[in-house]
Short mmCIF file of C-alpha atoms and ligand atoms in Angstrom, two decimals:
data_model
loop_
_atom_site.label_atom_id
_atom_site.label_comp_id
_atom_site.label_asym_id
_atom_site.label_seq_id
_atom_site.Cartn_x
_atom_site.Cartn_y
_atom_site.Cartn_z
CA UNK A 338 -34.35 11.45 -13.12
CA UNK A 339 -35.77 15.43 -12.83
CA UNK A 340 -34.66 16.40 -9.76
CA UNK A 341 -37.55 19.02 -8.89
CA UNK A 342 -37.58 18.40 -5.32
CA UNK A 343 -35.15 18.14 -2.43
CA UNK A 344 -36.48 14.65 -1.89
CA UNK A 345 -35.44 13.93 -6.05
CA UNK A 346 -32.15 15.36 -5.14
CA UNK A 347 -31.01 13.33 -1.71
CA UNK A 348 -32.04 9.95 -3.28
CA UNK A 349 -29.86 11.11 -6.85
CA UNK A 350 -27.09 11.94 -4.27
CA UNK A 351 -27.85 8.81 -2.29
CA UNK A 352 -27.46 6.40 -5.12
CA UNK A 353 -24.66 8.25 -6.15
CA UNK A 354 -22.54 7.50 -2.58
CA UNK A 355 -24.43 3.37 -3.03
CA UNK A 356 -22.23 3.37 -6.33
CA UNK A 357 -19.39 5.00 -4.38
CA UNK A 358 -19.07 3.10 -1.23
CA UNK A 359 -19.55 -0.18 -3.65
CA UNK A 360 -16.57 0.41 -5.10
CA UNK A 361 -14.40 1.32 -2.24
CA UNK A 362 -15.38 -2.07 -0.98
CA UNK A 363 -13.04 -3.35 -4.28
CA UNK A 364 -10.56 -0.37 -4.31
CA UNK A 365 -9.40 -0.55 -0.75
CA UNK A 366 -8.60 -3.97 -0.49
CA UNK A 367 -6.22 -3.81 -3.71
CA UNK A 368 -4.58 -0.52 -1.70
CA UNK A 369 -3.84 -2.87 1.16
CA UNK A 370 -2.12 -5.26 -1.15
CA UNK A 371 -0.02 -2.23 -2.31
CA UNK A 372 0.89 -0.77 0.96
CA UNK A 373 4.28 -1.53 2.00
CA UNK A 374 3.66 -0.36 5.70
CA UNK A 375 1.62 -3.15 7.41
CA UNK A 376 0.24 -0.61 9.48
CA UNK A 377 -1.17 1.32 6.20
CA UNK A 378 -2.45 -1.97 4.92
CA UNK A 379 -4.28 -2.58 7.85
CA UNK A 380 -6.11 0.93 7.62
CA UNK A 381 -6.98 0.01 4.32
CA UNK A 382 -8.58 -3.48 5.32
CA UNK A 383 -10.44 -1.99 8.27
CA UNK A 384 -11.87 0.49 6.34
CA UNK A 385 -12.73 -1.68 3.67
CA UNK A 386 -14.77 -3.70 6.44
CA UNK A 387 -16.25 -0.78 7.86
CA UNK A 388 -17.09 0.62 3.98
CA UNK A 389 -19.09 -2.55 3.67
CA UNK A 390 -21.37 -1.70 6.60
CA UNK A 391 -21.50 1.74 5.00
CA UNK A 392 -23.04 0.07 2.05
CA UNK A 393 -25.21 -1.53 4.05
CA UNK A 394 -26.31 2.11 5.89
CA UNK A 395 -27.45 3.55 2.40
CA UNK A 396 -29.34 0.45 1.70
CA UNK A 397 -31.25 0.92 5.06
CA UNK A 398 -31.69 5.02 3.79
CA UNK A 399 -33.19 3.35 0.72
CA UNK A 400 -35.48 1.24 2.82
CA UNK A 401 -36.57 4.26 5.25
CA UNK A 402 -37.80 5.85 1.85
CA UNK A 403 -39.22 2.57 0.61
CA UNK A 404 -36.89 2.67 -2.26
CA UNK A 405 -35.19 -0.03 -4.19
CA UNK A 406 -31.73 0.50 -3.59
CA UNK A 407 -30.14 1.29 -7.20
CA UNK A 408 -26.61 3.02 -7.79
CA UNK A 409 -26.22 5.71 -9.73
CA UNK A 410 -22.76 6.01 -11.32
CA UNK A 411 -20.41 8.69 -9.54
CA UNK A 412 -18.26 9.88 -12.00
CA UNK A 413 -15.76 11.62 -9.28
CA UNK A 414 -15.08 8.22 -7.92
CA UNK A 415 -14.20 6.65 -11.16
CA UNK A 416 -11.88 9.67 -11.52
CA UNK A 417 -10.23 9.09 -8.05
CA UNK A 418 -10.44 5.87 -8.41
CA UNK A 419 -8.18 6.26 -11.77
CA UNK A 420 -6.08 8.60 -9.99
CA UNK A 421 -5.34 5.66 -7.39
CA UNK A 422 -4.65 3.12 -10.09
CA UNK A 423 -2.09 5.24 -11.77
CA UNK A 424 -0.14 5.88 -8.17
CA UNK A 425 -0.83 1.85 -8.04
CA UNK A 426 0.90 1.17 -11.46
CA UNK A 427 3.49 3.56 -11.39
CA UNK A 428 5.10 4.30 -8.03
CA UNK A 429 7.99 1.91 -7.34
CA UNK A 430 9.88 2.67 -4.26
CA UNK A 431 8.03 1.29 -1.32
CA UNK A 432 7.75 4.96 0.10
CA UNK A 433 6.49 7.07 -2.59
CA UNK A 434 3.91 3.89 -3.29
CA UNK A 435 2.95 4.38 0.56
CA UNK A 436 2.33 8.17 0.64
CA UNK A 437 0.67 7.89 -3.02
CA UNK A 438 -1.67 5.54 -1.75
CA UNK A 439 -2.24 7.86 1.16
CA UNK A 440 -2.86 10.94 -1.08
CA UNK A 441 -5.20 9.19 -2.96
CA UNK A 442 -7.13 7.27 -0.18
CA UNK A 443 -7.37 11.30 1.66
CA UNK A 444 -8.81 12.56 -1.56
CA UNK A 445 -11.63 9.71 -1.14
CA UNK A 446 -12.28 10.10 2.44
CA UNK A 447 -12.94 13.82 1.80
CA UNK A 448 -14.99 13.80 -1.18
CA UNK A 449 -16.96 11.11 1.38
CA UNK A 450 -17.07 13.72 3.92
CA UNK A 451 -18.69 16.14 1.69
CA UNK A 452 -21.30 13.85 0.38
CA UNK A 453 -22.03 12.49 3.44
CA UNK A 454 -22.45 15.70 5.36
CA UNK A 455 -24.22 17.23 2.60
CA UNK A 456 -26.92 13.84 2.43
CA UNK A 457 -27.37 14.96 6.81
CA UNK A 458 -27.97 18.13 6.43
CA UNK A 459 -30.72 17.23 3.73
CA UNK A 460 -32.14 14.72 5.98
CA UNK A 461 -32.49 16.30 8.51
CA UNK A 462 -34.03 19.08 6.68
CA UNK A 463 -36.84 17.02 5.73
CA UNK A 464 -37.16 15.60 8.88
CA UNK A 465 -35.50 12.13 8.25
CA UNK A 466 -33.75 11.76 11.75
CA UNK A 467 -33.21 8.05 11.38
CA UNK A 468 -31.79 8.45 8.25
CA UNK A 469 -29.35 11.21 9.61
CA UNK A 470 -28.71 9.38 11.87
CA UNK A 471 -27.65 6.09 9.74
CA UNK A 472 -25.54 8.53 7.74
CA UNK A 473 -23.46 9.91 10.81
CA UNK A 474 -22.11 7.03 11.63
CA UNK A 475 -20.72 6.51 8.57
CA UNK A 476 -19.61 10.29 8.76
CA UNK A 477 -17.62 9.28 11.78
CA UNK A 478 -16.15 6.44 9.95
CA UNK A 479 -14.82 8.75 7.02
CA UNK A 480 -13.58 11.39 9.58
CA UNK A 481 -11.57 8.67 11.86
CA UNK A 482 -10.29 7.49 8.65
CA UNK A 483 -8.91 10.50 7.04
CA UNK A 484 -7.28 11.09 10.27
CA UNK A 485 -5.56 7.90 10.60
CA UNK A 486 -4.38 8.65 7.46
CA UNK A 487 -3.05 12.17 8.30
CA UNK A 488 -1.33 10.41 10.96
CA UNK A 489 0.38 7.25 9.24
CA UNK A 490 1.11 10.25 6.54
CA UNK A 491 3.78 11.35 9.32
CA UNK A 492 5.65 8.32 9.29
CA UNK A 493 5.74 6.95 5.50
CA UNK A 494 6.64 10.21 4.27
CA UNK A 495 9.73 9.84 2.02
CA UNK A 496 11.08 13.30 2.71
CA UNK A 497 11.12 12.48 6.94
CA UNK A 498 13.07 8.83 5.55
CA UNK A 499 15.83 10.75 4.29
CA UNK A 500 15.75 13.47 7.10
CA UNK A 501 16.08 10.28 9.24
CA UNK A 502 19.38 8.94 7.45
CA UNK A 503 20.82 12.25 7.55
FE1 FE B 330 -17.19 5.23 2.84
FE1 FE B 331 -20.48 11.37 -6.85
ZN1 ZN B 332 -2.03 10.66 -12.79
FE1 FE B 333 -14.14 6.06 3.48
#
């Protein structure tokens, strides 16, 4: 697709976060089944449920534009995505695995952050307010997320453990 236009390049971006969020709706739940805190698996599945609505945000973008919702594959989330399976596969105490799965889950919330903040500013730009509008509530979803993370980061990490037994 020749992206000529601003218009070209917020739909290319759009489908890009459709093929994102799509497969967060997979990846989180299998981080919840990893998490050894229940409180960190619990993030993960509310997210999860809140990253399906997000899916369900970019569809309505798509219908504002009368577009066809179609993803476009993003390859930085099959890269962080990879990243996440190999802290999946490979971390075995129950701590590392926990602030692993953080590390990785951060890295997607801000790359979501950026894209999502980015697709506003765009909208709103070309006057699309209900669009923006859509796409900040799922901004506030990534931002609450990332923090909840920063904060259950506090608890699980390994280093505080052994500062604990000390
Ligand atoms: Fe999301
Ligand atoms: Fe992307
Ligand atoms: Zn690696
Ligand atoms: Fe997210």
């Amino acid at each position: 697709m020749a992206l000529n236009s601003l218009e070209a390049l917020f739909e290319d971006t759009l489908r890009d976060m459709y093929y994102a969020e799509k497969k967060l709706t997979r990846i989180l739940p299998k981080m919840a089944k990893k998490a050894s805190s229940e409180e960190l698996a619990d993030a993960f599945t509310s997210h999860a449920e809140e990253t399906r609505t997000q899916v369900g945000r970019i569809e309505e973008v798509f219908s504002l534009l009368e577009k066809t919702p179609r993803a476009k594959k993003c390859e930085a989330l099959e890269g962080l995505s990879k990243e996440s399976e190999h802290v999946m596969e490979e971390a075995e105490a129950d701590s590392v695995m926990d602030v692993g799965l953080i590390a990785s889950a951060q890295a997607v919330e801000h790359y979501e952050i950026a894209r999502y903040g980015t697709l506003i500013a765009w909208a709103t730009e070309m006057g699309l307010t209900q669009a923006a509008e859509l796409l900040e509530a799922s901004l506030a979803e990534e931002k609450a997320a990332d923090e909840k993370l920063s904060s259950l980061a506090e608890t699980a990490n390994p280093a505080a453990e052994r500062r604990e037994a000390a």
